[in-house]
Amino acid sequence: MDQPVQRNSSQGHTRNKSGARPSRPRSSTKGPLDADEAPVFSPISSQAARLSTGRQGGSRTSSPLPRSPAPRSPAPSAAPVTSKDFSFLLRPEIFHQISPLSVPTPFRSPARQPAPETPIPELLANGHFRAAAIAAVQALTSSPVSAAAHPPVNPTDHARIFELLYTRLACLCLIDATSLAAQESKALEDLNSAFYLDPLSGAHLVPWELRVLGVRLQAIGFGDPRRAVMSYYELAREARAQIARAGKARDHSAAERWKHRLAELGVKVAGALVEMDDLAGAAEHLGTLGCGEQPFKVGGDGRLAMSRALLWLHLGDVEAARRCVRDGKGGETGEGIVEALADMADGEYEAALKKWETLRQTMEENDVHDEMVGVNLTVCLLYTGKMAEARDILERLVDTGQTSHTLLFNLTTMYELCTDRHKNLKMRLAERVASRQPTGQGWEKTNADFKL
């Protein structure tokens, strides 16, 4: 007779003990823009490590990202390290037509336009940025018009694809078509995604310059300015990881390069906060960058110190701007420029005029004709009632080959203040500028430059 099965009471309706829930460690109060923090592991390398074990080699049939261009920074190697298919970035519908109607008539003359087969590097060297933007798209989309000068792009040649995309977006910004560049950059989506990483080495396939440019353009394109701040911090986290890695490898040149990039990202975050109209946040952030007792300059040129000073002036804190360049932090010339700008911000145009004249004389003694100094000098002359002298200085700057948007805009404003027949003067100025030899500073201008 079968014995009845006896169940242990301990196996009855007992309640299983739930596992202890792991607690999240407290986040550090320091941000990734502080270069002197403890080394952190790069999220890129950890993602790549997971990819290298879980992804089999083969063609990718779909992409988790919307189609988009990638930033142009030094490629990890001369040849592509991966056979990823980037054909989704080569679709013609991504790119917009560039209308020539925004260009004044003297610049549209066929005799002055470059030939269609002109190589892109030559277009960039001569300042034909609109033509370079068009040529980049023709190469990306394998247009038969430029097949001879711009061979079709291999969908797996990520280095050339990203170089052409960077050329396209940067040139659009240079010809005052930032809105078009912002729309085209939306195809990039999340450049921090693992899709843009090499599955073997973990290196980012997208150049650094294009990644940085894409941050601001995507913030404009998606209408989300906060996206720029978050993206800059993602790049800053990667820069800090690279600084730590270069320090362990005793690669001092790489460490300096990444420190320079980190410092630039800090200034860009402040600029993004200003564009968000968060002036208080921008001022607070600027106050955390670097140490007030140390020269805040990279490469010995004081450019970042000047950037901080200009942001402080934009925020209205004149004394903070002066502190950024004192004691040689921005160089002797930089300190003089900020002092003159600070006087203008305080409405002391007579005092500022004397400082600009001193700077101008010093530079001309060294055979340097600085356009920025000349333009600010003429603004002070205008506010002190010396319009004719101001106009003469701007005309001489144009004769020396200076043709920036700021210079042309101020000169055409002088025309409007001097006479009612200013349209003829503006057209003659456009003809003068168009007749000059092309330079890398930009030859072709827009109607907005001449207030037409």
C-alpha positions as CSV (number, residue, x, y, z in Angstrom):
1,M,0.0,0.0,0.0
2,D,1.4,3.3,-1.0
3,Q,2.5,5.5,1.8
4,P,0.9,8.9,1.8
5,V,3.2,11.6,0.6
6,Q,4.1,13.9,3.4
7,R,4.8,17.5,2.6
8,N,7.2,19.4,4.6
9,S,5.4,22.4,6.2
10,S,8.3,24.5,5.2
11,Q,7.4,23.9,1.6
12,G,3.8,25.2,2.1
13,H,2.6,28.6,1.4
14,T,5.8,30.4,2.3
15,R,6.6,33.9,1.1
16,N,9.8,34.1,-0.9
17,K,12.1,36.7,0.3
18,S,12.7,39.4,-2.4
19,G,16.3,40.2,-3.2
20,A,17.8,43.3,-1.9
21,R,17.4,46.1,-4.3
22,P,20.8,47.6,-5.3
23,S,21.1,51.2,-4.3
24,R,22.3,53.8,-6.9
25,P,25.5,55.5,-5.8
26,R,25.3,59.2,-5.2
27,S,26.2,61.3,-8.2
28,S,29.2,63.5,-8.0
29,T,28.4,67.2,-7.6
30,K,31.2,68.1,-10.0
31,G,30.3,68.4,-13.7
32,P,32.2,66.8,-16.6
33,L,33.6,70.2,-17.6
34,D,36.0,70.1,-14.7
35,A,39.2,68.6,-16.2
36,D,40.9,67.9,-12.9
37,E,38.4,65.4,-11.6
38,A,39.1,61.7,-11.1
39,P,39.3,59.7,-14.2
40,V,36.0,58.3,-15.5
41,F,35.4,55.5,-17.9
42,S,34.2,56.5,-21.3
43,P,30.6,55.4,-22.0
44,I,31.7,55.0,-25.6
45,S,34.3,52.3,-24.8
46,S,31.9,50.4,-22.6
47,Q,29.2,50.4,-25.3
48,A,31.7,49.3,-27.8
49,A,32.8,46.4,-25.6
50,R,29.3,45.1,-25.4
51,L,28.9,45.5,-29.1
52,S,32.1,43.6,-29.9
53,T,30.8,40.5,-28.0
54,G,27.2,40.6,-29.1
55,R,27.3,41.7,-32.7
56,Q,28.3,39.4,-35.5
57,G,30.1,40.8,-38.6
58,G,27.8,41.4,-41.5
59,S,25.8,43.9,-43.4
60,R,23.4,46.0,-41.4
61,T,19.9,45.9,-42.7
62,S,18.4,48.7,-40.7
63,S,19.6,51.5,-38.6
64,P,18.2,52.5,-35.2
65,L,19.0,56.1,-36.0
66,P,17.3,58.4,-38.5
67,R,19.5,59.2,-41.4
68,S,21.9,62.0,-40.6
69,P,25.4,63.3,-41.3
70,A,28.3,62.9,-38.9
71,P,30.8,65.5,-37.5
72,R,34.2,65.9,-39.1
73,S,37.1,65.2,-36.7
74,P,40.4,63.4,-37.2
75,A,39.5,59.9,-38.3
76,P,40.9,57.1,-36.2
77,S,42.7,55.6,-39.2
78,A,43.3,56.4,-42.8
79,A,41.2,53.6,-44.1
80,P,37.7,52.7,-42.8
81,V,37.9,50.3,-39.8
82,T,34.4,49.1,-40.3
83,S,32.2,48.1,-43.2
84,K,29.0,49.7,-41.9
85,D,26.7,50.9,-44.5
86,F,26.0,54.7,-44.4
87,S,24.0,54.8,-47.6
88,F,21.1,56.3,-45.6
89,L,23.2,59.5,-45.4
90,L,23.4,59.7,-49.2
91,R,19.7,60.1,-50.0
92,P,19.0,63.2,-52.1
93,E,15.9,64.1,-50.2
94,I,18.0,65.0,-47.2
95,F,19.4,68.0,-48.8
96,H,17.8,71.3,-49.8
97,Q,18.2,73.5,-52.9
98,I,20.2,76.7,-52.4
99,S,18.6,79.6,-54.1
100,P,20.9,82.0,-55.9
101,L,18.4,84.9,-55.5
102,S,19.9,85.9,-52.2
103,V,23.2,86.7,-53.9
104,P,23.6,90.2,-55.4
105,T,23.8,90.4,-59.2
106,P,27.5,91.2,-59.5
107,F,28.4,87.9,-57.8
108,R,26.1,85.9,-60.1
109,S,28.0,86.8,-63.2
110,P,29.0,83.5,-65.0
111,A,32.5,85.0,-65.7
112,R,33.1,85.2,-61.9
113,Q,31.6,81.9,-60.9
114,P,33.8,78.8,-60.6
115,A,33.6,76.0,-63.2
116,P,31.4,73.0,-62.2
117,E,34.3,70.6,-62.3
118,T,36.4,72.7,-59.7
119,P,37.6,70.5,-56.9
120,I,36.1,71.2,-53.4
121,P,39.4,72.0,-51.8
122,E,40.0,74.7,-54.4
123,L,36.5,76.1,-53.9
124,L,37.1,76.4,-50.2
125,A,40.5,78.0,-50.6
126,N,39.0,80.7,-52.8
127,G,36.0,81.3,-50.6
128,H,33.4,79.9,-52.9
129,F,31.4,78.5,-50.0
130,R,28.0,78.2,-51.8
131,A,29.6,76.3,-54.7
132,A,31.4,74.1,-52.2
133,A,28.2,73.2,-50.5
134,I,26.6,72.3,-53.8
135,A,29.6,70.3,-54.9
136,A,29.5,68.3,-51.6
137,V,25.9,67.3,-52.2
138,Q,26.7,66.3,-55.8
139,A,29.4,64.1,-54.5
140,L,27.3,62.6,-51.8
141,T,24.4,61.8,-54.1
142,S,26.6,60.7,-57.0
143,S,25.2,63.4,-59.3
144,P,26.4,62.9,-62.9
145,V,27.1,66.6,-63.2
146,S,30.2,66.3,-61.0
147,A,31.1,62.7,-61.5
148,A,34.5,63.7,-63.1
149,A,35.6,66.1,-60.4
150,H,33.8,64.5,-57.5
151,P,33.8,60.6,-57.8
152,P,30.8,58.8,-56.3
153,V,31.1,58.0,-52.6
154,N,31.4,54.4,-51.4
155,P,28.6,53.9,-48.8
156,T,31.1,52.2,-46.4
157,D,33.7,55.0,-46.7
158,H,32.7,56.8,-43.6
159,A,35.7,59.1,-43.5
160,R,34.8,60.7,-46.9
161,I,31.1,60.8,-46.2
162,F,31.6,62.6,-42.9
163,E,34.1,65.0,-44.5
164,L,31.7,65.9,-47.2
165,L,28.8,66.3,-44.7
166,Y,31.0,68.6,-42.6
167,T,31.8,70.7,-45.6
168,R,28.2,70.9,-46.6
169,L,26.9,72.0,-43.1
170,A,29.8,74.4,-42.4
171,C,29.5,76.1,-45.8
172,L,25.7,76.6,-45.3
173,C,26.5,78.3,-42.0
174,L,29.1,80.5,-43.7
175,I,26.6,81.7,-46.4
176,D,24.0,82.6,-43.8
177,A,21.9,79.5,-44.5
178,T,22.0,78.1,-41.0
179,S,18.3,77.2,-41.0
180,L,18.9,74.8,-44.0
181,A,21.9,73.3,-42.2
182,A,19.8,72.8,-39.1
183,Q,17.2,70.9,-41.0
184,E,19.7,68.7,-42.8
185,S,21.6,68.0,-39.5
186,K,18.4,66.4,-38.1
187,A,19.2,63.3,-40.0
188,L,22.1,62.7,-37.6
189,E,19.9,62.2,-34.6
190,D,21.9,60.9,-31.6
191,L,25.6,61.0,-32.6
192,N,26.4,59.5,-29.2
193,S,24.6,56.3,-30.2
194,A,26.6,53.0,-30.4
195,F,25.9,52.8,-34.1
196,Y,28.5,55.5,-34.8
197,L,31.2,53.5,-32.9
198,D,33.6,51.0,-34.3
199,P,32.6,47.7,-32.9
200,L,36.2,46.5,-32.5
201,S,38.2,49.5,-31.3
202,G,35.4,51.6,-29.8
203,A,36.6,54.6,-31.6
204,H,34.0,57.2,-32.8
205,L,33.7,57.1,-36.5
206,V,32.4,60.7,-36.7
207,P,35.0,63.6,-36.7
208,W,35.0,65.8,-33.6
209,E,34.4,69.0,-35.6
210,L,31.2,67.7,-37.1
211,R,30.0,66.4,-33.8
212,V,30.5,69.8,-32.2
213,L,28.8,71.6,-35.1
214,G,26.0,69.2,-35.1
215,V,25.1,70.0,-31.5
216,R,24.0,73.5,-32.2
217,L,22.5,72.8,-35.6
218,Q,20.3,70.0,-34.1
219,A,19.2,72.2,-31.3
220,I,18.0,74.7,-33.8
221,G,16.5,72.1,-36.1
222,F,14.6,70.3,-33.4
223,G,13.6,73.5,-31.7
224,D,15.0,72.3,-28.4
225,P,17.8,74.6,-27.1
226,R,18.2,72.4,-24.0
227,R,19.4,69.7,-26.3
228,A,22.6,71.7,-27.0
229,V,23.5,71.9,-23.3
230,M,23.0,68.2,-22.7
231,S,24.9,67.2,-25.8
232,Y,27.9,69.5,-24.9
233,Y,28.0,67.8,-21.6
234,E,28.1,64.4,-23.3
235,L,31.0,65.5,-25.4
236,A,32.7,66.9,-22.3
237,R,32.4,63.6,-20.5
238,E,34.1,61.9,-23.4
239,A,36.8,64.5,-23.5
240,R,37.5,63.9,-19.8
241,A,37.8,60.2,-20.4
242,Q,40.2,60.8,-23.2
243,I,42.3,63.1,-21.0
244,A,42.6,60.4,-18.4
245,R,43.5,57.8,-21.1
246,A,46.1,60.0,-22.6
247,G,47.6,60.7,-19.2
248,K,48.0,57.0,-18.4
249,A,49.6,56.5,-21.8
250,R,51.9,59.6,-21.2
251,D,50.7,61.0,-24.5
252,H,51.1,64.7,-23.7
253,S,50.1,66.0,-27.1
254,A,46.8,64.1,-27.0
255,A,46.1,65.2,-23.5
256,E,46.6,68.9,-24.4
257,R,44.4,68.5,-27.5
258,W,41.6,67.1,-25.4
259,K,42.0,69.7,-22.6
260,H,41.7,72.4,-25.3
261,R,38.5,70.7,-26.6
262,L,37.1,70.5,-23.0
263,A,37.8,74.2,-22.4
264,E,36.1,75.1,-25.6
265,L,33.1,73.0,-24.7
266,G,32.8,75.0,-21.4
267,V,32.6,78.3,-23.3
268,K,30.1,76.7,-25.8
269,V,27.8,75.7,-22.9
270,A,27.8,79.3,-21.7
271,G,26.9,80.4,-25.2
272,A,24.1,77.9,-25.4
273,L,22.7,79.2,-22.1
274,V,22.8,82.7,-23.5
275,E,20.8,81.6,-26.6
276,M,18.2,80.1,-24.2
277,D,18.0,83.5,-22.5
278,D,19.2,81.9,-19.3
279,L,21.6,84.8,-18.5
280,A,21.8,84.0,-14.8
281,G,22.7,80.4,-15.6
282,A,25.3,81.5,-18.1
283,A,26.9,83.8,-15.6
284,E,26.9,81.1,-12.9
285,H,28.4,78.6,-15.4
286,L,31.1,81.1,-16.5
287,G,32.1,81.6,-12.9
288,T,32.9,77.9,-12.6
289,L,35.2,77.7,-15.6
290,G,38.9,77.6,-14.7
291,C,40.5,79.4,-11.7
292,G,40.7,83.2,-11.5
293,E,44.3,83.0,-10.4
294,Q,45.5,81.0,-13.4
295,P,45.9,82.2,-17.0
296,F,42.9,80.8,-18.8
297,K,44.4,80.2,-22.2
298,V,45.3,77.3,-24.4
299,G,48.2,77.3,-26.8
300,G,49.4,80.6,-25.5
301,D,47.0,82.8,-27.6
302,G,44.5,83.7,-24.9
303,R,41.6,83.0,-27.3
304,L,39.5,81.2,-24.7
305,A,40.1,84.0,-22.2
306,M,38.8,86.5,-24.8
307,S,35.7,84.3,-25.4
308,R,34.9,84.4,-21.7
309,A,35.4,88.1,-21.5
310,L,33.1,88.7,-24.5
311,L,30.4,86.5,-22.9
312,W,30.7,88.5,-19.7
313,L,30.2,91.7,-21.7
314,H,27.2,90.2,-23.3
315,L,25.8,89.5,-19.8
316,G,26.5,93.0,-18.7
317,D,29.2,92.3,-16.1
318,V,32.0,94.6,-17.2
319,E,34.3,94.0,-14.3
320,A,34.1,90.2,-14.7
321,A,35.1,90.7,-18.4
322,R,38.1,92.8,-17.3
323,R,39.2,90.1,-14.8
324,C,39.3,87.5,-17.6
325,V,42.1,89.2,-19.4
326,R,44.1,90.9,-16.6
327,D,47.6,90.0,-15.7
328,G,48.4,88.8,-19.3
329,K,45.7,86.2,-19.4
330,G,44.5,87.4,-22.8
331,G,47.7,89.0,-24.0
332,E,48.5,92.8,-24.1
333,T,46.3,93.3,-27.2
334,G,43.4,91.3,-25.8
335,E,43.4,93.3,-22.6
336,G,43.4,96.5,-24.6
337,I,40.4,95.3,-26.7
338,V,38.4,94.3,-23.7
339,E,39.1,97.6,-21.9
340,A,37.9,99.5,-25.0
341,L,34.8,97.4,-25.3
342,A,34.1,97.8,-21.6
343,D,34.2,101.6,-22.1
344,M,31.7,101.3,-24.9
345,A,29.4,99.2,-22.8
346,D,29.5,101.9,-20.1
347,G,28.7,104.6,-22.7
348,E,32.2,106.2,-22.4
349,Y,32.7,106.6,-26.2
350,E,35.3,109.3,-26.0
351,A,37.5,107.2,-23.7
352,A,36.9,104.1,-25.9
353,L,37.8,106.1,-29.0
354,K,41.2,106.9,-27.6
355,K,41.9,103.3,-26.7
356,W,40.8,102.1,-30.2
357,E,43.1,104.7,-31.9
358,T,46.0,103.6,-29.7
359,L,45.4,99.9,-30.7
360,R,45.1,100.8,-34.3
361,Q,48.3,102.8,-34.4
362,T,50.2,100.0,-32.6
363,M,48.9,97.4,-35.0
364,E,49.7,99.5,-38.1
365,E,53.2,100.0,-36.9
366,N,53.5,96.2,-37.1
367,D,51.8,96.2,-40.6
368,V,48.6,94.7,-39.2
369,H,45.3,96.1,-40.4
370,D,42.7,94.6,-38.0
371,E,39.2,94.9,-39.2
372,M,37.5,94.5,-35.8
373,V,39.5,97.4,-34.4
374,G,38.6,99.5,-37.3
375,V,34.9,98.8,-37.2
376,N,34.7,99.5,-33.4
377,L,36.7,102.7,-34.0
378,T,34.2,103.9,-36.5
379,V,31.3,103.1,-34.2
380,C,32.8,105.3,-31.6
381,L,33.4,108.0,-34.2
382,L,29.7,107.8,-35.2
383,Y,28.5,108.2,-31.6
384,T,30.8,111.2,-31.1
385,G,29.4,112.9,-34.2
386,K,32.3,112.2,-36.7
387,M,30.3,110.3,-39.3
388,A,32.4,111.4,-42.3
389,E,35.6,110.3,-40.8
390,A,34.0,107.0,-39.8
391,R,32.8,106.4,-43.4
392,D,36.3,107.1,-44.8
393,I,37.9,104.5,-42.4
394,L,35.4,101.8,-43.5
395,E,35.9,102.6,-47.2
396,R,39.7,102.2,-46.7
397,L,39.2,98.9,-45.0
398,V,37.2,97.6,-48.0
399,D,40.0,98.8,-50.3
400,T,42.5,96.7,-48.3
401,G,40.4,93.6,-48.9
402,Q,38.4,93.4,-45.7
403,T,34.8,92.4,-46.6
404,S,33.2,90.8,-43.5
405,H,29.5,91.0,-42.9
406,T,30.0,93.4,-40.0
407,L,32.1,95.8,-42.0
408,L,29.8,95.8,-45.1
409,F,26.7,96.1,-42.9
410,N,28.1,99.1,-41.0
411,L,29.3,100.8,-44.2
412,T,25.9,100.5,-45.9
413,T,24.3,101.9,-42.7
414,M,26.6,104.9,-43.1
415,Y,25.3,105.3,-46.7
416,E,21.7,105.3,-45.4
417,L,22.5,107.9,-42.8
418,C,24.4,110.1,-45.3
419,T,22.1,110.2,-48.3
420,D,18.7,109.2,-49.7
421,R,20.4,107.7,-52.8
422,H,22.0,105.0,-50.8
423,K,20.8,102.1,-53.1
424,N,23.2,103.2,-55.9
425,L,26.0,103.4,-53.4
426,K,25.2,99.9,-52.1
427,M,25.2,98.4,-55.6
428,R,28.5,100.1,-56.4
429,L,29.9,98.7,-53.2
430,A,28.7,95.2,-54.2
431,E,30.4,95.6,-57.6
432,R,33.7,96.6,-55.9
433,V,33.7,93.6,-53.6
434,A,32.8,91.2,-56.4
435,S,35.6,92.5,-58.5
436,R,38.2,91.5,-55.9
437,Q,40.3,88.4,-56.1
438,P,38.7,85.5,-54.2
439,T,40.3,84.6,-50.8
440,G,39.7,81.9,-48.3
441,Q,37.8,84.4,-46.1
442,G,34.8,84.2,-48.4
443,W,34.3,85.9,-51.7
444,E,30.5,85.6,-52.4
445,K,28.2,87.8,-50.4
446,T,24.5,87.9,-49.8
447,N,21.9,90.7,-50.2
448,A,21.8,91.0,-46.4
449,D,25.5,92.0,-46.3
450,F,24.6,95.1,-48.3
451,K,21.2,95.7,-46.8
452,L,19.6,95.3,-50.3
